[in-house]
Amino acid sequence: DVKVTQSSRYLVKRTGEKVFLECVQDMDHENMFWYRQDPGLGLRLIYFSYDVKMKEKGDIPEGYSVSREKKERFSLILESASTNQTSMYLCASSLRWKNEKLFFGSGTQLSVL
Amino acid sequence: GQQLNQSPQSMFIQEGEDVSMNCTSSSIFNTWLWYKQEPGEGPVLLIALYKAGELTSNGRLTAQFGITRKDSFLNISASIPSDVGIYFCAGRGYSTLTFGKGTMLLVSP
Protein backbone atom coordinates (compact mmCIF):
# COMPACT_ATOMS: atom_id res chain seq x y z
CA ASP A 1 0.00 0.00 0.00
CA VAL A 2 1.04 3.54 -0.69
CA LYS A 3 2.07 5.41 2.38
CA VAL A 4 2.01 9.18 2.58
CA THR A 5 3.52 10.39 5.82
CA GLN A 6 3.16 13.88 7.22
CA SER A 7 5.78 14.70 9.80
CA SER A 8 3.52 16.26 12.43
CA ARG A 9 -0.04 15.50 13.47
CA TYR A 10 -0.45 18.72 15.45
CA LEU A 11 1.52 21.96 15.36
CA VAL A 12 1.10 25.17 17.33
CA LYS A 13 2.96 28.23 16.06
CA ARG A 14 2.97 31.94 16.73
CA THR A 15 2.02 34.66 14.27
CA GLY A 16 5.00 35.65 12.15
CA GLU A 17 6.89 32.38 12.56
CA LYS A 18 8.21 30.50 9.55
CA VAL A 19 6.54 27.08 9.40
CA PHE A 20 7.58 23.97 7.52
CA LEU A 21 5.18 21.11 6.89
CA GLU A 22 6.85 17.99 5.58
CA CYS A 23 5.41 15.17 3.52
CA VAL A 24 7.04 11.96 2.32
CA GLN A 25 5.62 9.27 0.03
CA ASP A 26 7.14 5.82 -0.43
CA MET A 27 5.77 4.68 -3.79
CA ASP A 28 7.83 6.66 -6.29
CA HIS A 29 4.84 8.80 -7.26
CA GLU A 30 5.49 11.63 -9.68
CA ASN A 31 2.86 14.03 -8.40
CA MET A 32 2.43 15.54 -4.98
CA PHE A 33 -0.15 17.97 -3.66
CA TRP A 34 -0.88 20.19 -0.67
CA TYR A 35 -4.47 20.90 0.32
CA ARG A 36 -5.98 22.73 3.22
CA GLN A 37 -9.26 21.62 4.73
CA ASP A 38 -11.58 23.99 6.57
CA PRO A 39 -15.09 23.30 7.90
CA GLY A 40 -17.69 24.18 5.31
CA LEU A 41 -15.08 24.83 2.61
CA GLY A 42 -13.95 21.32 1.79
CA LEU A 43 -10.49 20.67 0.33
CA ARG A 44 -8.73 23.50 -1.45
CA LEU A 45 -5.56 23.02 -3.47
CA ILE A 46 -2.62 25.18 -2.40
CA TYR A 47 0.25 23.92 -4.59
CA PHE A 48 1.19 20.83 -6.52
CA SER A 49 4.28 19.39 -8.12
CA TYR A 50 4.54 17.00 -11.05
CA ASP A 51 8.31 16.54 -10.92
CA VAL A 52 11.35 17.27 -8.81
CA LYS A 53 12.01 21.00 -8.57
CA MET A 54 8.74 21.73 -10.41
CA LYS A 55 5.80 23.44 -8.75
CA GLU A 56 2.46 24.85 -9.82
CA LYS A 57 0.06 27.13 -7.99
CA GLY A 58 -3.27 25.73 -7.00
CA ASP A 59 -6.39 27.67 -6.12
CA ILE A 60 -5.14 29.38 -2.94
CA PRO A 61 -1.33 29.80 -3.09
CA GLU A 62 -1.13 33.19 -1.39
CA GLY A 63 0.96 33.11 1.78
CA TYR A 64 2.50 29.73 0.95
CA SER A 65 5.47 28.36 -0.93
CA VAL A 66 6.67 24.81 -1.59
CA SER A 67 9.85 22.88 -2.14
CA ARG A 68 10.47 19.60 -3.89
CA GLU A 69 14.17 18.76 -3.91
CA LYS A 70 13.64 15.00 -3.94
CA LYS A 71 10.93 12.98 -5.63
CA GLU A 72 9.61 11.49 -2.41
CA ARG A 73 9.46 14.70 -0.38
CA PHE A 74 7.23 17.76 -0.75
CA SER A 75 7.39 20.59 1.76
CA LEU A 76 4.88 23.33 2.39
CA ILE A 77 6.29 26.58 3.77
CA LEU A 78 4.46 29.38 5.51
CA GLU A 79 6.95 32.25 5.33
CA SER A 80 5.20 34.28 8.03
CA ALA A 81 2.34 32.42 9.64
CA SER A 82 -0.91 34.24 10.22
CA THR A 83 -3.98 33.29 12.24
CA ASN A 84 -6.04 32.76 9.07
CA GLN A 85 -3.68 29.93 8.17
CA THR A 86 -4.95 27.89 11.10
CA SER A 87 -6.26 24.81 9.35
CA MET A 88 -5.91 21.11 8.62
CA TYR A 89 -3.25 20.56 5.96
CA LEU A 90 -3.37 17.43 3.83
CA CYS A 91 -0.60 16.13 1.62
CA ALA A 92 -1.40 13.75 -1.26
CA SER A 93 0.43 11.96 -4.04
CA SER A 94 -0.50 10.25 -7.29
CA LEU A 95 1.38 8.03 -9.68
CA ARG A 96 1.25 10.08 -12.88
CA TRP A 97 -0.04 13.41 -14.09
CA LYS A 98 -3.82 13.32 -14.29
CA ASN A 99 -3.85 9.99 -12.52
CA GLU A 100 -6.93 10.45 -10.48
CA LYS A 101 -6.14 8.25 -7.53
CA LEU A 102 -4.83 10.57 -4.90
CA PHE A 103 -3.40 8.98 -1.79
CA PHE A 104 -3.62 11.23 1.24
CA GLY A 105 -1.62 11.53 4.42
CA SER A 106 -3.34 11.73 7.80
CA GLY A 107 -3.08 15.49 7.94
CA THR A 108 -1.40 18.15 10.09
CA GLN A 109 -3.63 20.32 12.25
CA LEU A 110 -1.88 23.69 12.41
CA SER A 111 -2.88 26.32 14.95
CA VAL A 112 -1.41 29.80 14.60
CA LEU A 113 -1.80 31.89 17.73
CA GLY B 1 -11.90 27.59 -10.83
CA GLN B 2 -14.54 24.95 -11.27
CA GLN B 3 -17.02 24.46 -8.45
CA LEU B 4 -18.91 21.46 -7.21
CA ASN B 5 -22.16 21.60 -5.26
CA GLN B 6 -22.42 18.65 -2.92
CA SER B 7 -25.58 17.86 -0.98
CA PRO B 8 -26.71 17.32 1.61
CA GLN B 9 -24.19 19.01 3.88
CA SER B 10 -24.91 16.52 6.65
CA MET B 11 -27.10 13.54 7.42
CA PHE B 12 -28.02 11.88 10.68
CA ILE B 13 -29.59 8.48 10.11
CA GLN B 14 -30.43 5.24 11.88
CA GLU B 15 -28.39 2.11 11.36
CA GLY B 16 -29.86 0.06 8.51
CA GLU B 17 -31.14 3.03 6.50
CA ASP B 18 -30.07 3.72 2.95
CA VAL B 19 -28.22 6.95 2.17
CA SER B 20 -28.02 9.06 -0.97
CA MET B 21 -25.81 12.05 -1.72
CA ASN B 22 -24.95 13.86 -4.89
CA CYS B 23 -22.69 16.37 -6.57
CA THR B 24 -23.47 18.75 -9.38
CA SER B 25 -21.31 21.02 -11.46
CA SER B 26 -21.79 23.74 -14.04
CA SER B 27 -18.84 22.24 -15.95
CA ILE B 28 -18.39 18.91 -17.65
CA PHE B 29 -16.08 16.45 -15.95
CA ASN B 30 -14.25 13.47 -17.46
CA THR B 31 -13.84 11.65 -14.17
CA TRP B 32 -15.81 11.52 -10.94
CA LEU B 33 -14.39 10.20 -7.69
CA TRP B 34 -15.85 9.58 -4.26
CA TYR B 35 -13.69 9.71 -1.13
CA LYS B 36 -14.42 9.00 2.53
CA GLN B 37 -12.65 10.72 5.40
CA GLU B 38 -12.84 9.21 8.85
CA PRO B 39 -12.12 11.29 11.94
CA GLY B 40 -8.42 12.06 12.29
CA GLU B 41 -7.48 10.59 8.92
CA GLY B 42 -6.98 11.71 5.36
CA PRO B 43 -9.55 10.94 2.65
CA VAL B 44 -9.53 7.46 1.15
CA LEU B 45 -10.75 6.69 -2.37
CA LEU B 46 -13.98 4.67 -2.47
CA ILE B 47 -15.05 4.63 -6.11
CA ALA B 48 -13.77 6.05 -9.40
CA LEU B 49 -16.01 6.66 -12.43
CA TYR B 50 -14.64 7.27 -15.92
CA LYS B 51 -17.56 7.17 -18.34
CA ALA B 52 -20.89 8.97 -18.59
CA GLY B 53 -23.68 6.68 -17.41
CA GLU B 54 -21.28 4.36 -15.62
CA LEU B 55 -22.63 2.64 -12.51
CA THR B 56 -20.03 1.14 -10.16
CA SER B 57 -20.37 -0.69 -6.86
CA ASN B 58 -17.98 -1.29 -3.99
CA GLY B 59 -19.69 -3.47 -1.43
CA ARG B 60 -22.68 -1.57 -0.07
CA LEU B 61 -21.66 1.56 -1.98
CA THR B 62 -22.90 2.37 -5.46
CA ALA B 63 -21.95 5.44 -7.47
CA GLN B 64 -23.06 6.73 -10.84
CA PHE B 65 -21.52 9.08 -13.39
CA GLY B 66 -24.36 11.25 -14.67
CA ILE B 67 -25.29 11.15 -18.35
CA THR B 68 -24.76 14.91 -18.70
CA ARG B 69 -21.25 14.52 -17.19
CA LYS B 70 -22.15 17.31 -14.79
CA ASP B 71 -23.26 15.22 -11.83
CA SER B 72 -22.64 12.11 -9.81
CA PHE B 73 -24.47 10.18 -7.10
CA LEU B 74 -23.35 7.98 -4.22
CA ASN B 75 -25.68 5.57 -2.48
CA ILE B 76 -24.93 3.57 0.66
CA SER B 77 -27.26 0.70 1.43
CA ALA B 78 -28.03 -0.69 4.88
CA SER B 79 -25.81 1.79 6.72
CA ILE B 80 -23.73 0.67 9.70
CA PRO B 81 -22.01 2.73 12.44
CA SER B 82 -18.59 2.49 10.74
CA ASP B 83 -19.99 4.40 7.75
CA VAL B 84 -19.60 7.55 9.85
CA GLY B 85 -17.37 10.13 8.21
CA ILE B 86 -17.23 12.88 5.65
CA TYR B 87 -17.86 11.87 2.05
CA PHE B 88 -16.31 13.99 -0.68
CA CYS B 89 -17.02 13.97 -4.36
CA ALA B 90 -14.27 15.11 -6.72
CA GLY B 91 -14.32 15.80 -10.41
CA ARG B 92 -11.64 16.17 -13.01
CA GLY B 93 -11.98 18.19 -16.20
CA TYR B 94 -8.68 18.85 -17.95
CA SER B 95 -6.57 19.73 -14.95
CA THR B 96 -6.44 19.02 -11.24
CA LEU B 97 -9.24 17.56 -9.16
CA THR B 98 -11.97 19.81 -7.81
CA PHE B 99 -13.50 18.67 -4.52
CA GLY B 100 -16.99 19.18 -3.18
CA LYS B 101 -17.42 20.56 0.34
CA GLY B 102 -18.36 17.17 1.73
CA THR B 103 -21.34 15.40 3.27
CA MET B 104 -20.98 14.56 6.95
CA LEU B 105 -22.70 11.27 7.74
CA LEU B 106 -23.63 10.27 11.26
CA VAL B 107 -25.16 6.86 11.93
CA SER B 108 -27.03 6.07 15.11
CA PRO B 109 -26.87 2.43 16.29
mmCIF file of C-alpha atoms in Angstrom:
data_model
loop_
_atom_site.group_PDB
_atom_site.id
_atom_site.type_symbol
_atom_site.label_atom_id
_atom_site.label_comp_id
_atom_site.label_asym_id
_atom_site.label_seq_id
_atom_site.Cartn_x
_atom_site.Cartn_y
_atom_site.Cartn_z
ATOM 1 C CA ASP A 1 0.000 0.000 0.000
ATOM 2 C CA VAL A 2 1.035 3.539 -0.692
ATOM 3 C CA LYS A 3 2.071 5.406 2.382
ATOM 4 C CA VAL A 4 2.007 9.177 2.584
ATOM 5 C CA THR A 5 3.524 10.392 5.822
ATOM 6 C CA GLN A 6 3.158 13.875 7.224
ATOM 7 C CA SER A 7 5.784 14.701 9.801
ATOM 8 C CA SER A 8 3.518 16.255 12.425
ATOM 9 C CA ARG A 9 -0.039 15.500 13.473
ATOM 10 C CA TYR A 10 -0.446 18.716 15.448
ATOM 11 C CA LEU A 11 1.515 21.956 15.357
ATOM 12 C CA VAL A 12 1.103 25.166 17.325
ATOM 13 C CA LYS A 13 2.957 28.228 16.065
ATOM 14 C CA ARG A 14 2.970 31.936 16.727
ATOM 15 C CA THR A 15 2.023 34.662 14.274
ATOM 16 C CA GLY A 16 4.997 35.652 12.149
ATOM 17 C CA GLU A 17 6.889 32.382 12.558
ATOM 18 C CA LYS A 18 8.207 30.498 9.554
ATOM 19 C CA VAL A 19 6.542 27.084 9.403
ATOM 20 C CA PHE A 20 7.581 23.972 7.524
ATOM 21 C CA LEU A 21 5.183 21.114 6.889
ATOM 22 C CA GLU A 22 6.847 17.994 5.578
ATOM 23 C CA CYS A 23 5.411 15.170 3.520
ATOM 24 C CA VAL A 24 7.041 11.960 2.316
ATOM 25 C CA GLN A 25 5.623 9.265 0.025
ATOM 26 C CA ASP A 26 7.143 5.820 -0.431
ATOM 27 C CA MET A 27 5.767 4.681 -3.791
ATOM 28 C CA ASP A 28 7.829 6.661 -6.288
ATOM 29 C CA HIS A 29 4.838 8.802 -7.260
ATOM 30 C CA GLU A 30 5.486 11.627 -9.679
ATOM 31 C CA ASN A 31 2.864 14.030 -8.404
ATOM 32 C CA MET A 32 2.433 15.543 -4.978
ATOM 33 C CA PHE A 33 -0.148 17.974 -3.665
ATOM 34 C CA TRP A 34 -0.878 20.186 -0.672
ATOM 35 C CA TYR A 35 -4.472 20.904 0.318
ATOM 36 C CA ARG A 36 -5.984 22.729 3.224
ATOM 37 C CA GLN A 37 -9.264 21.618 4.727
ATOM 38 C CA ASP A 38 -11.577 23.987 6.574
ATOM 39 C CA PRO A 39 -15.092 23.298 7.899
ATOM 40 C CA GLY A 40 -17.692 24.176 5.309
ATOM 41 C CA LEU A 41 -15.079 24.834 2.609
ATOM 42 C CA GLY A 42 -13.946 21.320 1.791
ATOM 43 C CA LEU A 43 -10.485 20.671 0.334
ATOM 44 C CA ARG A 44 -8.734 23.504 -1.448
ATOM 45 C CA LEU A 45 -5.562 23.017 -3.472
ATOM 46 C CA ILE A 46 -2.619 25.178 -2.400
ATOM 47 C CA TYR A 47 0.251 23.925 -4.588
ATOM 48 C CA PHE A 48 1.185 20.834 -6.518
ATOM 49 C CA SER A 49 4.282 19.391 -8.121
ATOM 50 C CA TYR A 50 4.540 16.996 -11.047
ATOM 51 C CA ASP A 51 8.309 16.543 -10.921
ATOM 52 C CA VAL A 52 11.347 17.268 -8.813
ATOM 53 C CA LYS A 53 12.008 20.999 -8.574
ATOM 54 C CA MET A 54 8.737 21.729 -10.412
ATOM 55 C CA LYS A 55 5.803 23.442 -8.753
ATOM 56 C CA GLU A 56 2.460 24.846 -9.817
ATOM 57 C CA LYS A 57 0.065 27.132 -7.993
ATOM 58 C CA GLY A 58 -3.267 25.734 -6.997
ATOM 59 C CA ASP A 59 -6.393 27.668 -6.116
ATOM 60 C CA ILE A 60 -5.143 29.381 -2.944
ATOM 61 C CA PRO A 61 -1.328 29.795 -3.091
ATOM 62 C CA GLU A 62 -1.130 33.192 -1.393
ATOM 63 C CA GLY A 63 0.961 33.112 1.775
ATOM 64 C CA TYR A 64 2.500 29.726 0.950
ATOM 65 C CA SER A 65 5.472 28.355 -0.926
ATOM 66 C CA VAL A 66 6.666 24.809 -1.586
ATOM 67 C CA SER A 67 9.854 22.882 -2.139
ATOM 68 C CA ARG A 68 10.469 19.600 -3.890
ATOM 69 C CA GLU A 69 14.168 18.759 -3.906
ATOM 70 C CA LYS A 70 13.637 14.997 -3.945
ATOM 71 C CA LYS A 71 10.926 12.976 -5.625
ATOM 72 C CA GLU A 72 9.608 11.490 -2.408
ATOM 73 C CA ARG A 73 9.461 14.700 -0.375
ATOM 74 C CA PHE A 74 7.230 17.757 -0.750
ATOM 75 C CA SER A 75 7.391 20.588 1.757
ATOM 76 C CA LEU A 76 4.875 23.334 2.386
ATOM 77 C CA ILE A 77 6.287 26.577 3.770
ATOM 78 C CA LEU A 78 4.462 29.377 5.513
ATOM 79 C CA GLU A 79 6.951 32.251 5.330
ATOM 80 C CA SER A 80 5.204 34.285 8.028
ATOM 81 C CA ALA A 81 2.341 32.418 9.639
ATOM 82 C CA SER A 82 -0.909 34.243 10.222
ATOM 83 C CA THR A 83 -3.980 33.292 12.238
ATOM 84 C CA ASN A 84 -6.042 32.760 9.070
ATOM 85 C CA GLN A 85 -3.678 29.935 8.174
ATOM 86 C CA THR A 86 -4.950 27.886 11.102
ATOM 87 C CA SER A 87 -6.262 24.806 9.349
ATOM 88 C CA MET A 88 -5.911 21.112 8.623
ATOM 89 C CA TYR A 89 -3.245 20.556 5.959
ATOM 90 C CA LEU A 90 -3.374 17.432 3.834
ATOM 91 C CA CYS A 91 -0.605 16.131 1.615
ATOM 92 C CA ALA A 92 -1.397 13.752 -1.258
ATOM 93 C CA SER A 93 0.426 11.958 -4.040
ATOM 94 C CA SER A 94 -0.504 10.249 -7.290
ATOM 95 C CA LEU A 95 1.384 8.029 -9.680
ATOM 96 C CA ARG A 96 1.246 10.076 -12.881
ATOM 97 C CA TRP A 97 -0.042 13.407 -14.095
ATOM 98 C CA LYS A 98 -3.824 13.324 -14.287
ATOM 99 C CA ASN A 99 -3.851 9.994 -12.521
ATOM 100 C CA GLU A 100 -6.931 10.446 -10.481
ATOM 101 C CA LYS A 101 -6.139 8.249 -7.528
ATOM 102 C CA LEU A 102 -4.831 10.569 -4.903
ATOM 103 C CA PHE A 103 -3.404 8.975 -1.795
ATOM 104 C CA PHE A 104 -3.618 11.227 1.238
ATOM 105 C CA GLY A 105 -1.617 11.529 4.418
ATOM 106 C CA SER A 106 -3.337 11.732 7.804
ATOM 107 C CA GLY A 107 -3.077 15.495 7.943
ATOM 108 C CA THR A 108 -1.405 18.149 10.089
ATOM 109 C CA GLN A 109 -3.632 20.319 12.251
ATOM 110 C CA LEU A 110 -1.875 23.687 12.415
ATOM 111 C CA SER A 111 -2.883 26.317 14.947
ATOM 112 C CA VAL A 112 -1.407 29.796 14.602
ATOM 113 C CA LEU A 113 -1.798 31.893 17.726
ATOM 114 C CA GLY B 1 -11.904 27.592 -10.832
ATOM 115 C CA GLN B 2 -14.545 24.951 -11.274
ATOM 116 C CA GLN B 3 -17.021 24.463 -8.449
ATOM 117 C CA LEU B 4 -18.915 21.459 -7.212
ATOM 118 C CA ASN B 5 -22.156 21.599 -5.258
ATOM 119 C CA GLN B 6 -22.419 18.650 -2.918
ATOM 120 C CA SER B 7 -25.584 17.855 -0.982
ATOM 121 C CA PRO B 8 -26.714 17.320 1.608
ATOM 122 C CA GLN B 9 -24.190 19.015 3.881
ATOM 123 C CA SER B 10 -24.908 16.523 6.652
ATOM 124 C CA MET B 11 -27.098 13.541 7.416
ATOM 125 C CA PHE B 12 -28.024 11.876 10.680
ATOM 126 C CA ILE B 13 -29.594 8.478 10.114
ATOM 127 C CA GLN B 14 -30.425 5.243 11.884
ATOM 128 C CA GLU B 15 -28.392 2.115 11.358
ATOM 129 C CA GLY B 16 -29.858 0.064 8.511
ATOM 130 C CA GLU B 17 -31.141 3.029 6.502
ATOM 131 C CA ASP B 18 -30.070 3.719 2.953
ATOM 132 C CA VAL B 19 -28.216 6.954 2.170
ATOM 133 C CA SER B 20 -28.018 9.062 -0.969
ATOM 134 C CA MET B 21 -25.815 12.050 -1.717
ATOM 135 C CA ASN B 22 -24.950 13.861 -4.889
ATOM 136 C CA CYS B 23 -22.687 16.371 -6.566
ATOM 137 C CA THR B 24 -23.472 18.748 -9.384
ATOM 138 C CA SER B 25 -21.310 21.021 -11.460
ATOM 139 C CA SER B 26 -21.790 23.736 -14.040
ATOM 140 C CA SER B 27 -18.839 22.245 -15.946
ATOM 141 C CA ILE B 28 -18.390 18.912 -17.653
ATOM 142 C CA PHE B 29 -16.082 16.446 -15.949
ATOM 143 C CA ASN B 30 -14.253 13.472 -17.459
ATOM 144 C CA THR B 31 -13.844 11.648 -14.172
ATOM 145 C CA TRP B 32 -15.813 11.523 -10.937
ATOM 146 C CA LEU B 33 -14.390 10.205 -7.694
ATOM 147 C CA TRP B 34 -15.852 9.581 -4.258
ATOM 148 C CA TYR B 35 -13.690 9.708 -1.128
ATOM 149 C CA LYS B 36 -14.423 8.999 2.532
ATOM 150 C CA GLN B 37 -12.646 10.717 5.400
ATOM 151 C CA GLU B 38 -12.840 9.205 8.848
ATOM 152 C CA PRO B 39 -12.117 11.291 11.937
ATOM 153 C CA GLY B 40 -8.418 12.060 12.289
ATOM 154 C CA GLU B 41 -7.479 10.588 8.924
ATOM 155 C CA GLY B 42 -6.979 11.708 5.362
ATOM 156 C CA PRO B 43 -9.554 10.940 2.646
ATOM 157 C CA VAL B 44 -9.534 7.459 1.149
ATOM 158 C CA LEU B 45 -10.753 6.688 -2.374
ATOM 159 C CA LEU B 46 -13.976 4.668 -2.472
ATOM 160 C CA ILE B 47 -15.053 4.633 -6.114
ATOM 161 C CA ALA B 48 -13.774 6.049 -9.397
ATOM 162 C CA LEU B 49 -16.014 6.661 -12.434
ATOM 163 C CA TYR B 50 -14.641 7.274 -15.916
ATOM 164 C CA LYS B 51 -17.561 7.173 -18.341
ATOM 165 C CA ALA B 52 -20.890 8.969 -18.590
ATOM 166 C CA GLY B 53 -23.677 6.678 -17.413
ATOM 167 C CA GLU B 54 -21.281 4.356 -15.618
ATOM 168 C CA LEU B 55 -22.628 2.638 -12.506
ATOM 169 C CA THR B 56 -20.034 1.135 -10.165
ATOM 170 C CA SER B 57 -20.367 -0.692 -6.856
ATOM 171 C CA ASN B 58 -17.976 -1.287 -3.990
ATOM 172 C CA GLY B 59 -19.693 -3.475 -1.430
ATOM 173 C CA ARG B 60 -22.678 -1.573 -0.073
ATOM 174 C CA LEU B 61 -21.657 1.563 -1.978
ATOM 175 C CA THR B 62 -22.901 2.369 -5.459
ATOM 176 C CA ALA B 63 -21.947 5.439 -7.467
ATOM 177 C CA GLN B 64 -23.057 6.728 -10.842
ATOM 178 C CA PHE B 65 -21.522 9.081 -13.386
ATOM 179 C CA GLY B 66 -24.362 11.245 -14.666
ATOM 180 C CA ILE B 67 -25.293 11.154 -18.348
ATOM 181 C CA THR B 68 -24.765 14.908 -18.702
ATOM 182 C CA ARG B 69 -21.251 14.518 -17.185
ATOM 183 C CA LYS B 70 -22.150 17.307 -14.793
ATOM 184 C CA ASP B 71 -23.263 15.219 -11.835
ATOM 185 C CA SER B 72 -22.642 12.109 -9.809
ATOM 186 C CA PHE B 73 -24.468 10.182 -7.099
ATOM 187 C CA LEU B 74 -23.350 7.984 -4.225
ATOM 188 C CA ASN B 75 -25.678 5.568 -2.479
ATOM 189 C CA ILE B 76 -24.928 3.569 0.657
ATOM 190 C CA SER B 77 -27.257 0.698 1.426
ATOM 191 C CA ALA B 78 -28.028 -0.686 4.876
ATOM 192 C CA SER B 79 -25.806 1.788 6.721
ATOM 193 C CA ILE B 80 -23.729 0.672 9.705
ATOM 194 C CA PRO B 81 -22.007 2.732 12.437
ATOM 195 C CA SER B 82 -18.593 2.489 10.736
ATOM 196 C CA ASP B 83 -19.992 4.400 7.747
ATOM 197 C CA VAL B 84 -19.603 7.550 9.852
ATOM 198 C CA GLY B 85 -17.370 10.129 8.211
ATOM 199 C CA ILE B 86 -17.230 12.877 5.655
ATOM 200 C CA TYR B 87 -17.856 11.870 2.052
ATOM 201 C CA PHE B 88 -16.308 13.993 -0.682
ATOM 202 C CA CYS B 89 -17.022 13.973 -4.363
ATOM 203 C CA ALA B 90 -14.273 15.110 -6.718
ATOM 204 C CA GLY B 91 -14.319 15.797 -10.411
ATOM 205 C CA ARG B 92 -11.638 16.173 -13.005
ATOM 206 C CA GLY B 93 -11.979 18.187 -16.195
ATOM 207 C CA TYR B 94 -8.681 18.845 -17.954
ATOM 208 C CA SER B 95 -6.566 19.732 -14.950
ATOM 209 C CA THR B 96 -6.438 19.019 -11.240
ATOM 210 C CA LEU B 97 -9.235 17.563 -9.160
ATOM 211 C CA THR B 98 -11.974 19.812 -7.809
ATOM 212 C CA PHE B 99 -13.499 18.666 -4.522
ATOM 213 C CA GLY B 100 -16.990 19.181 -3.184
ATOM 214 C CA LYS B 101 -17.422 20.561 0.340
ATOM 215 C CA GLY B 102 -18.364 17.173 1.727
ATOM 216 C CA THR B 103 -21.337 15.404 3.274
ATOM 217 C CA MET B 104 -20.978 14.560 6.949
ATOM 218 C CA LEU B 105 -22.700 11.266 7.738
ATOM 219 C CA LEU B 106 -23.632 10.271 11.259
ATOM 220 C CA VAL B 107 -25.157 6.856 11.930
ATOM 221 C CA SER B 108 -27.027 6.072 15.113
ATOM 222 C CA PRO B 109 -26.870 2.434 16.294
#
